[in-house]
CSV table of C-alpha atoms in Angstrom, one decimal:
chain,number,residue,atom,x,y,z
Y,89,UNK,CA,-0.7,13.1,0.0
Y,90,UNK,CA,-1.4,13.3,-3.7
Y,91,UNK,CA,-1.8,16.9,-4.7
Y,92,UNK,CA,-5.2,16.9,-6.6
Y,93,UNK,CA,-7.1,14.9,-3.9
Y,94,UNK,CA,-5.5,17.2,-1.3
Y,95,UNK,CA,-6.7,20.3,-3.2
Y,96,UNK,CA,-10.1,18.8,-3.6
Y,97,UNK,CA,-10.4,17.7,0.0
Y,98,UNK,CA,-10.8,14.0,-0.9
Y,99,UNK,CA,-10.3,11.5,1.8
Y,100,UNK,CA,-10.9,7.7,2.0
Y,101,UNK,CA,-9.5,4.3,2.9
Y,102,UNK,CA,-7.8,2.0,0.4
Y,103,UNK,CA,-7.5,-1.7,1.1
Y,104,UNK,CA,-4.6,-3.5,-0.6
Y,105,UNK,CA,-2.8,-6.8,-0.9
Y,106,UNK,CA,0.9,-7.1,-1.8
Y,107,UNK,CA,3.0,-10.0,-2.8
Y,108,UNK,CA,6.3,-10.2,-1.0
Y,109,UNK,CA,9.4,-11.8,-2.6
Y,110,UNK,CA,12.0,-14.0,-0.9
Y,111,UNK,CA,14.1,-10.8,-0.4
Y,112,UNK,CA,11.4,-9.1,1.6
Y,113,UNK,CA,10.5,-6.5,-1.1
Y,114,UNK,CA,7.1,-6.0,-2.6
Y,115,UNK,CA,6.8,-7.6,-6.0
Y,116,UNK,CA,3.2,-6.6,-6.8
Y,117,UNK,CA,0.3,-4.7,-5.3
Y,118,UNK,CA,-3.4,-4.8,-5.9
Y,119,UNK,CA,-6.2,-2.6,-4.5
Y,120,UNK,CA,-8.8,-4.9,-2.9
Y,121,UNK,CA,-11.2,-2.1,-1.9
Y,122,UNK,CA,-11.2,1.3,-3.4
Y,123,UNK,CA,-11.2,4.6,-1.5
Y,124,UNK,CA,-13.5,5.9,-4.2
Y,125,UNK,CA,-10.6,8.0,-5.7
Y,126,UNK,CA,-8.3,6.5,-8.3
Y,127,UNK,CA,-5.4,8.8,-7.4
Y,128,UNK,CA,-5.5,7.7,-3.7
Y,129,UNK,CA,-5.7,4.1,-4.7
Y,130,UNK,CA,-2.7,4.4,-7.1
Y,131,UNK,CA,-0.7,6.3,-4.5
Y,132,UNK,CA,-1.3,3.6,-2.0
Y,133,UNK,CA,0.3,0.9,-4.2
Y,134,UNK,CA,3.0,3.2,-5.4
Y,135,UNK,CA,4.1,4.1,-1.9
Y,136,UNK,CA,3.7,0.7,-0.4
Y,137,UNK,CA,5.7,-0.8,-3.2
Y,138,UNK,CA,8.5,1.8,-2.9
Y,139,UNK,CA,8.7,1.9,0.9
Y,140,UNK,CA,7.5,-1.3,2.5
Y,141,UNK,CA,10.0,-4.0,3.6
Y,142,UNK,CA,9.1,-7.3,5.2
Y,143,UNK,CA,10.8,-10.3,6.8
Y,144,UNK,CA,10.2,-12.8,4.0
Y,145,UNK,CA,8.0,-15.8,4.6
Y,146,UNK,CA,9.7,-19.2,5.2
Y,147,UNK,CA,8.9,-22.4,3.3
Y,148,UNK,CA,8.6,-25.8,4.8
Y,149,UNK,CA,12.4,-26.1,4.3
Y,150,UNK,CA,13.0,-23.0,6.3
Y,151,UNK,CA,14.2,-21.0,3.3
Y,152,UNK,CA,12.8,-17.6,2.3
Y,153,UNK,CA,9.8,-17.8,0.0
Y,154,UNK,CA,7.1,-15.6,-1.4
Y,155,UNK,CA,4.2,-14.5,0.8
Y,156,UNK,CA,1.4,-11.9,0.9
Y,157,UNK,CA,0.3,-9.2,3.2
Y,158,UNK,CA,-3.0,-7.2,3.3
Y,159,UNK,CA,-3.8,-4.0,5.0
Y,160,UNK,CA,-5.4,-0.6,4.4
Y,161,UNK,CA,-4.4,3.0,4.3
Y,162,UNK,CA,-6.7,5.7,5.6
Y,163,UNK,CA,-6.1,8.9,3.7
Y,164,UNK,CA,-6.9,11.9,6.0
Y,165,UNK,CA,-6.0,15.4,5.2
Y,166,UNK,CA,-3.8,16.8,8.0
Y,167,UNK,CA,-5.2,19.7,9.9
Y,168,UNK,CA,-3.0,22.8,10.0
């Protein structure tokens, strides 16, 4: 959880779309609906880009190709 939003008690949901390269790694990320907090939005793309791995899409020829994936992250402060 990003430190400032955590300290300030900020929560929210960030929707995103990533482009996935033929190697299954994220090549770009865009926020499609903001959580209302720029730090949570930026952390979403940073973490998804660094951690997500996909089976690449296949073209008509059966070879790996670029594809996209959309989802959302719900940022909730954990209860102690």
